[in-house]
Each structure stands twice: as C-alpha cells, then as structure tokens.
CSV table of N, CA and C in Angstrom, one decimal:
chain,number,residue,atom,x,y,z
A,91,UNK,N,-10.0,20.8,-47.6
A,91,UNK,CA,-9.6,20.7,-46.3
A,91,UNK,C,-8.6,21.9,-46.0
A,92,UNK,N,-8.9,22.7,-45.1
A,92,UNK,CA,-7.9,23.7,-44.7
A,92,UNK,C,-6.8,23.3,-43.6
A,93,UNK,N,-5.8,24.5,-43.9
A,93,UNK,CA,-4.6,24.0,-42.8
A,93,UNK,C,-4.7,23.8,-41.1
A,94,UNK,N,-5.9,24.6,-40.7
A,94,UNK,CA,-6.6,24.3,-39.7
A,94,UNK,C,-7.2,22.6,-39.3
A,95,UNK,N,-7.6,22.5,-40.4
A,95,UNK,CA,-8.4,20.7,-40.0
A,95,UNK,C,-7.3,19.9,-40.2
A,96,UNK,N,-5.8,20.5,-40.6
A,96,UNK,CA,-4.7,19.2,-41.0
A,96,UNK,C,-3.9,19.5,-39.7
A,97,UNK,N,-4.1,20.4,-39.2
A,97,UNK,CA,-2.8,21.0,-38.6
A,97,UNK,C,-3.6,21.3,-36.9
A,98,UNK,N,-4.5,20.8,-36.2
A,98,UNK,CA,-5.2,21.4,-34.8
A,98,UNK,C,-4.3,21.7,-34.3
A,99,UNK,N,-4.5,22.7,-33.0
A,99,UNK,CA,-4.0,23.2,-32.1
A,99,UNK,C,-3.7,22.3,-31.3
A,100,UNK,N,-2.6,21.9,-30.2
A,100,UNK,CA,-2.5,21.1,-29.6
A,100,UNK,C,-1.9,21.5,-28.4
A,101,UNK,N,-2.9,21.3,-27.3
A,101,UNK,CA,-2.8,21.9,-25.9
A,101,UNK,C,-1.5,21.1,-25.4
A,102,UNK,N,-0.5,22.1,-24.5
A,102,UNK,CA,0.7,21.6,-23.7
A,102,UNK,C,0.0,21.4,-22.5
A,103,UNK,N,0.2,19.6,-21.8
A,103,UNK,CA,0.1,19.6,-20.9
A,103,UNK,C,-1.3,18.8,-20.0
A,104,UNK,N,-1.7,18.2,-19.1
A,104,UNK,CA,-2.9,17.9,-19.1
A,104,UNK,C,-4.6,18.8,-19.6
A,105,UNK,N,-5.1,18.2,-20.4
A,105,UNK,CA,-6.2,19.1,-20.2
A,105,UNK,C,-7.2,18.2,-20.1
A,106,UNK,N,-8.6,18.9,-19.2
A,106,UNK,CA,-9.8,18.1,-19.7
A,106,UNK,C,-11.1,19.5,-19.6
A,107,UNK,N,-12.1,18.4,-19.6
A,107,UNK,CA,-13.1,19.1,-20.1
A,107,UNK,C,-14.3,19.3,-18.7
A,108,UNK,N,-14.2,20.3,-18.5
A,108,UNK,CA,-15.5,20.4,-17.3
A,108,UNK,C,-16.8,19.7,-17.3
A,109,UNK,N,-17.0,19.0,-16.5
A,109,UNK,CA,-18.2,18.5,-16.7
A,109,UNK,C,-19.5,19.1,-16.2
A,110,UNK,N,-19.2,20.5,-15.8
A,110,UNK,CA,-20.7,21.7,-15.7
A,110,UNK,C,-20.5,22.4,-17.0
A,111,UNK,N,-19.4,23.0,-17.1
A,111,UNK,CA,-19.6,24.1,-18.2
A,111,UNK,C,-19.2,23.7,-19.3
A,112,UNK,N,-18.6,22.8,-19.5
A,112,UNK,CA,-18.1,22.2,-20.9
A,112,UNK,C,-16.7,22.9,-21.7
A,113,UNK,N,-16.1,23.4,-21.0
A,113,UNK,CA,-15.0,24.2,-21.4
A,113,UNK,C,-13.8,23.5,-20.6
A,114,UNK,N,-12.4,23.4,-21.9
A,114,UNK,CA,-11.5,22.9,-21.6
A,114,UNK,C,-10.6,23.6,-20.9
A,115,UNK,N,-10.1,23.1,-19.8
A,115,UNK,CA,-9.1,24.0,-18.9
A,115,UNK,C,-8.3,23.1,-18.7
A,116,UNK,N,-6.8,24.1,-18.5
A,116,UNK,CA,-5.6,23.1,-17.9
A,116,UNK,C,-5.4,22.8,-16.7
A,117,UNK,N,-5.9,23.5,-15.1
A,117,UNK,CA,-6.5,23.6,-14.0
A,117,UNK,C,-7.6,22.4,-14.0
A,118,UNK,N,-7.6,21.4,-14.6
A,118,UNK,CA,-8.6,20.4,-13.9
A,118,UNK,C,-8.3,19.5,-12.9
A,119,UNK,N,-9.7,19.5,-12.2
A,119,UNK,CA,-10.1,19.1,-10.6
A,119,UNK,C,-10.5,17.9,-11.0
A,120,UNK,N,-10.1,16.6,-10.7
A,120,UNK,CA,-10.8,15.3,-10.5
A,120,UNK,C,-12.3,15.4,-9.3
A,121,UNK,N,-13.7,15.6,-9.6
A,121,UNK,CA,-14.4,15.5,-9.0
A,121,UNK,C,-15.3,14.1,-9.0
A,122,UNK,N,-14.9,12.8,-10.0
A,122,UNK,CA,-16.0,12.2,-9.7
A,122,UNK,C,-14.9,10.8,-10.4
A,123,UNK,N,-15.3,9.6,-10.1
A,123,UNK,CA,-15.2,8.7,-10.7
A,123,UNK,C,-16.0,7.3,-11.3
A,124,UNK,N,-16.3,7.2,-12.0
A,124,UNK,CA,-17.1,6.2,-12.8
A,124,UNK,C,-16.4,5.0,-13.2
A,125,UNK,N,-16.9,3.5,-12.0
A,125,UNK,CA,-16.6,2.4,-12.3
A,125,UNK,C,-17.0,1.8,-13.3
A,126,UNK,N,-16.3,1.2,-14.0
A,126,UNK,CA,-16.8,0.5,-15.4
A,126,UNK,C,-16.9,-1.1,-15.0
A,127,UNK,N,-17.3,-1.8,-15.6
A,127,UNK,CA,-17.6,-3.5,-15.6
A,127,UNK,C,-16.3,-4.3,-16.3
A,128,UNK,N,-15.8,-3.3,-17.2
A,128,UNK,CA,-15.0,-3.9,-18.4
A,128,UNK,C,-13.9,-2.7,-18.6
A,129,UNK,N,-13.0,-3.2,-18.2
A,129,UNK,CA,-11.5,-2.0,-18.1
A,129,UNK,C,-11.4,-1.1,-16.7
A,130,UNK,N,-10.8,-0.1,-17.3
A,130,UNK,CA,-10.4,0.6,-16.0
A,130,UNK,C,-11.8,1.7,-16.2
A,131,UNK,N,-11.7,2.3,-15.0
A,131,UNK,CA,-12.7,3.2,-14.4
A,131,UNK,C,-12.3,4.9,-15.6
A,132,UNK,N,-13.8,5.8,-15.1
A,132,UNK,CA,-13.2,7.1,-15.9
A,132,UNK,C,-13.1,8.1,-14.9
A,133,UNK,N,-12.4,8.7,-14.8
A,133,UNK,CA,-12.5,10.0,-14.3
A,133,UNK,C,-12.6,11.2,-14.9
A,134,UNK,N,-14.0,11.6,-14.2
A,134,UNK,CA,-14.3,13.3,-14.7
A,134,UNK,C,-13.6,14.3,-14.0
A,135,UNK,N,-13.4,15.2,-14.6
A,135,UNK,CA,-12.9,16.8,-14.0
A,135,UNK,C,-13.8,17.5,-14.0
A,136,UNK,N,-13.7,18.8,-13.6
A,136,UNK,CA,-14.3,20.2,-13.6
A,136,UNK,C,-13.0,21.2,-13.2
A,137,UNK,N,-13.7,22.3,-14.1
A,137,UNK,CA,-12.9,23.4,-13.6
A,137,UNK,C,-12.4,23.9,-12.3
A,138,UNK,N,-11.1,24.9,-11.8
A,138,UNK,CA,-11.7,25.5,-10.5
A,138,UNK,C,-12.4,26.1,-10.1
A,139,UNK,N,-13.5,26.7,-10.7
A,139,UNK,CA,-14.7,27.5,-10.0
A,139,UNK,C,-15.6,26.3,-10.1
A,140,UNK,N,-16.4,25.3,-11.0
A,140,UNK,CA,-17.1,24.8,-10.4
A,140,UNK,C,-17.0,23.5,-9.4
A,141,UNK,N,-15.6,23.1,-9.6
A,141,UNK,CA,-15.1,22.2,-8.4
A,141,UNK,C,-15.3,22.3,-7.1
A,142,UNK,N,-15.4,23.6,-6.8
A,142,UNK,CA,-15.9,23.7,-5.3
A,142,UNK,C,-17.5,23.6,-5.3
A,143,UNK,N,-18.1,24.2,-6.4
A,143,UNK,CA,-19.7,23.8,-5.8
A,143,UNK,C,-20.1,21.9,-5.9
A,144,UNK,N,-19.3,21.4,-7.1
A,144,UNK,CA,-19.4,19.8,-7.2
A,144,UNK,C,-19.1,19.2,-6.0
A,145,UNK,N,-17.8,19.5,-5.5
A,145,UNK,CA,-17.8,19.4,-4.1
A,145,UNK,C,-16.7,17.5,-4.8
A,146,UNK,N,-16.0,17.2,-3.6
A,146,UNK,CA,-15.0,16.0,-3.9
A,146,UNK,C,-16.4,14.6,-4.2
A,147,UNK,N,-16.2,13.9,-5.2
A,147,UNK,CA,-16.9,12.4,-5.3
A,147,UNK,C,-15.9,11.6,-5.1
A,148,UNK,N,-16.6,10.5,-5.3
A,148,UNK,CA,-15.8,9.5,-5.5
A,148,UNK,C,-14.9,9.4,-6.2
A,149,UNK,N,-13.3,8.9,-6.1
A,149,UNK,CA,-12.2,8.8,-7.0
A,149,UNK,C,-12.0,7.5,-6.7
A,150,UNK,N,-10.6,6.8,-7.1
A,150,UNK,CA,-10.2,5.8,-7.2
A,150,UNK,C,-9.7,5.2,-5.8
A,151,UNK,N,-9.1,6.7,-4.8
A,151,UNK,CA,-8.2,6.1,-4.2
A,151,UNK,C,-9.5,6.1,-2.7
A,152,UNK,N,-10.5,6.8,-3.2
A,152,UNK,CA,-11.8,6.4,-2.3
A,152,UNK,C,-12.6,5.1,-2.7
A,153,UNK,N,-12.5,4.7,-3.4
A,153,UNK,CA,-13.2,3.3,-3.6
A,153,UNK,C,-12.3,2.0,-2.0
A,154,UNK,N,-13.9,1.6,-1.5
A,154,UNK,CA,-13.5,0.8,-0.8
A,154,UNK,C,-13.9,-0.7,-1.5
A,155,UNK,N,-12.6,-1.4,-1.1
A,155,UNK,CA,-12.1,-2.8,-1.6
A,155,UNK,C,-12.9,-4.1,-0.9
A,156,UNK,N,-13.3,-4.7,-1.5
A,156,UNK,CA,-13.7,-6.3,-0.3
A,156,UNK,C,-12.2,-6.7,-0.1
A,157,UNK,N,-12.6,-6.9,1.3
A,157,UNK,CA,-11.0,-8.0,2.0
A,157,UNK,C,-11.1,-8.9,1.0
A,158,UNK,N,-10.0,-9.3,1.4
A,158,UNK,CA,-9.3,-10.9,0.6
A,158,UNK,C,-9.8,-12.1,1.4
A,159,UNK,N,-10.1,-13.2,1.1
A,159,UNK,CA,-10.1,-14.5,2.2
A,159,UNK,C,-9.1,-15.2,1.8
C-alpha cells in the first residue's frame, strides 16, 4: 500500500461530480433532483459550463406539496 492510498488528497470545501462530464469541481450547480421512496431525496450537480446547457430541473424547493386536510 503506498502513501498515496493511506493518505488521499482531500478537497477544501464543497465538491461534486458533474453529471455530463464526470469531473469534480468546486463550482457545482444543483441542476436536478431525484425523489427517493425511502430517506431524503439526491441532488445532482454539474459543472458551470454544462449547467447552462442542462438548464434548472427540479430541486427540492421546486417540488410541489399536497395541501394538508
């Protein structure tokens, strides 16, 4: 095992992973949100270049609610 596999690099700060080009950036755009059945929902990113062609999806605070009775 090298010092590398004991020791990763470890990004300051939020990161995620684009979901067109697959590359980690610290610049991530929430473009989409995925309801789950069982826990909380996921939210994907993308980068800022391809955030504008994905264009805004659905997020959390776009989900519309059933009224209450």
């Amino acid at each position: 095992m090298t010092a590398d596999e004991l020791f990763p690099a470890v990004l300051a700060g939020h990161v995620a992973l684009c979901i067109e080009c697959k590359t980690v950036t610290r610049a991530s755009v929430p473009v989409r949100w995925i309801q789950s059945t069982s826990g909380p929902g996921t939210t994907l990113y993308a980068c800022p270049d391809h955030a504008v062609t994905l264009g805004a999806g659905p997020t959390p605070e776009d989900a519309l609610r059933a009224p209450r009775s």
